[in-house]
Amino acid sequence: MTKFRKLNRETSHRISMLRTMVSQLVRHERIETTISKAKEVRRVADNMVQLGKEGSVCSARRAASFVRGDDVLHKLFTELAYRYKDRTGGYTRVLRTRIRVGDAAPMAYIELIDRDNELRQSKPPTPQPPQRAPLDPWTRSHLTRQFAPPKGEKSDSDSDLI
């Protein structure tokens, strides 16, 4: 497992809390928590949505080992996979909301984007640039020679060093 913030909890408690929060986020599509917890949940939730987009048996087993509930797993692999099929990342958003009264902890909403009743409209996914054909080695070598200064001549940056 990757490195997480410790969140002042033991490892087993921290992982259990993240599993529950990711499952609740997928189920309700918006939860309110502290900012540091929201940032950690965002990392794991984006990975779970990515597994749902892959749709393989291996990714289904990996997601099932983390999220809690068959309804959450079904939503990941059907509804959310279809919703984010054109998006390459950034499936969640963290919005700061208030300061909690009891302990003055900064609170935030974490929500899935591109849904009904979202707090702020999401930006459209950026289109992928068209793929360029790879250059053959001969053309690449001649292009690099064309823009490089000839051997023996000083470039402008060399004169600054003297």
GROMACS .gro file of C-alpha atoms in nm:
model
  162
    1MET     CA    1   0.000   0.000   0.000
    2THR     CA    2   0.123   0.351  -0.071
    3LYS     CA    3   0.225   0.610   0.182
    4PHE     CA    4  -0.070   0.783   0.348
    5ARG     CA    5  -0.100   1.059   0.602
    6LYS     CA    6  -0.110   0.905   0.947
    7LEU     CA    7  -0.417   1.107   1.056
    8ASN     CA    8  -0.327   1.034   1.420
    9ARG     CA    9  -0.453   0.674   1.394
   10GLU     CA   10  -0.308   0.324   1.395
   11THR     CA   11  -0.264   0.158   1.058
   12SER     CA   12  -0.559  -0.079   1.084
   13HIS     CA   13  -0.793   0.197   1.202
   14ARG     CA   14  -0.673   0.435   0.930
   15ILE     CA   15  -0.722   0.183   0.648
   16SER     CA   16  -1.063   0.084   0.783
   17MET     CA   17  -1.166   0.449   0.801
   18LEU     CA   18  -1.050   0.514   0.442
   19ARG     CA   19  -1.237   0.206   0.317
   20THR     CA   20  -1.556   0.323   0.483
   21MET     CA   21  -1.520   0.680   0.361
   22VAL     CA   22  -1.452   0.575   0.000
   23SER     CA   23  -1.755   0.345   0.009
   24GLN     CA   24  -1.975   0.623   0.148
   25LEU     CA   25  -1.841   0.866  -0.112
   26VAL     CA   26  -1.929   0.631  -0.395
   27ARG     CA   27  -2.271   0.559  -0.243
   28HIS     CA   28  -2.374   0.921  -0.164
   29GLU     CA   29  -2.139   1.104  -0.410
   30ARG     CA   30  -2.071   1.378  -0.155
   31ILE     CA   31  -1.951   1.362   0.206
   32GLU     CA   32  -1.826   1.621   0.454
   33THR     CA   33  -1.507   1.554   0.647
   34THR     CA   34  -1.188   1.729   0.753
   35ILE     CA   35  -0.956   1.858   0.484
   36SER     CA   36  -0.671   1.618   0.558
   37LYS     CA   37  -0.904   1.317   0.549
   38ALA     CA   38  -1.065   1.446   0.228
   39LYS     CA   39  -0.726   1.470   0.060
   40GLU     CA   40  -0.648   1.109   0.150
   41VAL     CA   41  -0.992   0.986   0.044
   42ARG     CA   42  -0.949   1.166  -0.288
   43ARG     CA   43  -0.637   0.963  -0.369
   44VAL     CA   44  -0.801   0.630  -0.298
   45ALA     CA   45  -1.137   0.717  -0.455
   46ASP     CA   46  -0.973   0.821  -0.782
   47ASN     CA   47  -0.792   0.486  -0.788
   48MET     CA   48  -1.120   0.300  -0.730
   49VAL     CA   49  -1.292   0.486  -1.016
   50GLN     CA   50  -0.996   0.405  -1.238
   51LEU     CA   51  -1.036   0.037  -1.151
   52GLY     CA   52  -1.404   0.064  -1.238
   53LYS     CA   53  -1.315   0.211  -1.577
   54GLU     CA   54  -1.079  -0.077  -1.653
   55GLY     CA   55  -1.360  -0.326  -1.601
   56SER     CA   56  -1.146  -0.641  -1.592
   57VAL     CA   57  -1.191  -0.928  -1.350
   58CYS     CA   58  -0.862  -0.839  -1.184
   59SER     CA   59  -0.966  -0.479  -1.128
   60ALA     CA   60  -1.304  -0.594  -0.995
   61ARG     CA   61  -1.132  -0.816  -0.739
   62ARG     CA   62  -0.893  -0.538  -0.639
   63ALA     CA   63  -1.181  -0.293  -0.591
   64ALA     CA   64  -1.388  -0.554  -0.403
   65SER     CA   65  -1.101  -0.604  -0.161
   66PHE     CA   66  -1.116  -0.236  -0.068
   67VAL     CA   67  -1.472  -0.099  -0.091
   68ARG     CA   68  -1.751  -0.217   0.135
   69GLY     CA   69  -2.074  -0.341  -0.015
   70ASP     CA   70  -2.185  -0.502  -0.337
   71ASP     CA   71  -2.399  -0.202  -0.429
   72VAL     CA   72  -2.091   0.021  -0.415
   73LEU     CA   73  -1.896  -0.220  -0.631
   74HIS     CA   74  -2.179  -0.238  -0.883
   75LYS     CA   75  -2.202   0.143  -0.897
   76LEU     CA   76  -1.826   0.171  -0.956
   77PHE     CA   77  -1.826  -0.066  -1.250
   78THR     CA   78  -2.147   0.049  -1.418
   79GLU     CA   79  -2.261   0.404  -1.345
   80LEU     CA   80  -1.929   0.569  -1.259
   81ALA     CA   81  -1.733   0.384  -1.527
   82TYR     CA   82  -1.979   0.507  -1.788
   83ARG     CA   83  -1.985   0.862  -1.650
   84TYR     CA   84  -1.606   0.902  -1.654
   85LYS     CA   85  -1.525   0.705  -1.971
   86ASP     CA   86  -1.389   1.018  -2.148
   87ARG     CA   87  -1.206   1.162  -1.846
   88THR     CA   88  -0.846   1.064  -1.776
   89GLY     CA   89  -0.835   1.160  -1.410
   90GLY     CA   90  -0.959   1.403  -1.148
   91TYR     CA   91  -1.285   1.231  -1.062
   92THR     CA   92  -1.327   1.402  -0.723
   93ARG     CA   93  -1.324   1.759  -0.596
   94VAL     CA   94  -1.245   1.893  -0.247
   95LEU     CA   95  -1.424   2.214  -0.147
   96ARG     CA   96  -1.345   2.383   0.183
   97THR     CA   97  -1.658   2.467   0.377
   98ARG     CA   98  -1.625   2.579   0.737
   99ILE     CA   99  -1.443   2.552   1.067
  100ARG     CA  100  -1.589   2.285   1.297
  101VAL     CA  101  -1.726   2.429   1.621
  102GLY     CA  102  -1.597   2.172   1.870
  103ASP     CA  103  -1.228   2.157   1.780
  104ALA     CA  104  -1.182   2.425   1.510
  105ALA     CA  105  -1.090   2.166   1.249
  106PRO     CA  106  -1.117   2.290   0.890
  107MET     CA  107  -1.395   2.099   0.714
  108ALA     CA  108  -1.444   2.024   0.346
  109TYR     CA  109  -1.684   1.855   0.109
  110ILE     CA  110  -1.543   1.586  -0.113
  111GLU     CA  111  -1.766   1.503  -0.406
  112LEU     CA  112  -1.763   1.319  -0.734
  113ILE     CA  113  -1.772   1.554  -1.030
  114ASP     CA  114  -2.007   1.553  -1.332
  115ARG     CA  115  -2.317   1.466  -1.129
  116ASP     CA  116  -2.652   1.625  -1.054
  117ASN     CA  117  -2.665   1.888  -0.776
  118GLU     CA  118  -2.290   1.939  -0.761
  119LEU     CA  119  -2.166   2.238  -0.563
  120ARG     CA  120  -1.954   2.377  -0.847
  121GLN     CA  121  -1.966   2.292  -1.215
  122SER     CA  122  -1.672   2.092  -1.340
  123LYS     CA  123  -1.449   2.187  -1.628
  124PRO     CA  124  -1.496   1.978  -1.940
  125PRO     CA  125  -1.233   1.709  -1.991
  126THR     CA  126  -0.936   1.831  -2.190
  127PRO     CA  127  -0.916   1.675  -2.534
  128GLN     CA  128  -0.616   1.457  -2.597
  129PRO     CA  129  -0.369   1.595  -2.853
  130PRO     CA  130  -0.353   1.401  -3.177
  131GLN     CA  131  -0.086   1.135  -3.190
  132ARG     CA  132   0.212   1.219  -3.407
  133ALA     CA  133   0.374   0.958  -3.623
  134PRO     CA  134   0.715   0.855  -3.489
  135LEU     CA  135   1.012   0.983  -3.685
  136ASP     CA  136   1.257   0.743  -3.839
  137PRO     CA  137   1.613   0.769  -3.700
  138TRP     CA  138   1.757   0.934  -4.011
  139THR     CA  139   1.506   1.222  -4.008
  140ARG     CA  140   1.544   1.267  -3.632
  141SER     CA  141   1.922   1.295  -3.656
  142HIS     CA  142   1.901   1.554  -3.935
  143LEU     CA  143   1.646   1.761  -3.743
  144THR     CA  144   1.866   1.770  -3.434
  145ARG     CA  145   2.168   1.872  -3.640
  146GLN     CA  146   1.972   2.149  -3.805
  147PHE     CA  147   1.895   2.326  -3.475
  148ALA     CA  148   2.222   2.256  -3.292
  149PRO     CA  149   2.513   2.504  -3.330
  150PRO     CA  150   2.803   2.369  -3.538
  151LYS     CA  151   3.098   2.225  -3.351
  152GLY     CA  152   3.365   2.481  -3.271
  153GLU     CA  153   3.132   2.783  -3.272
  154LYS     CA  154   3.027   2.943  -2.946
  155SER     CA  155   2.661   2.990  -2.876
  156ASP     CA  156   2.517   3.292  -2.695
  157SER     CA  157   2.496   3.106  -2.368
  158ASP     CA  158   2.870   3.019  -2.382
  159SER     CA  159   2.970   3.387  -2.399
  160ASP     CA  160   2.783   3.458  -2.075
  161LEU     CA  161   3.009   3.220  -1.886
  162ILE     CA  162   3.334   3.393  -1.984
   0.00000   0.00000   0.00000
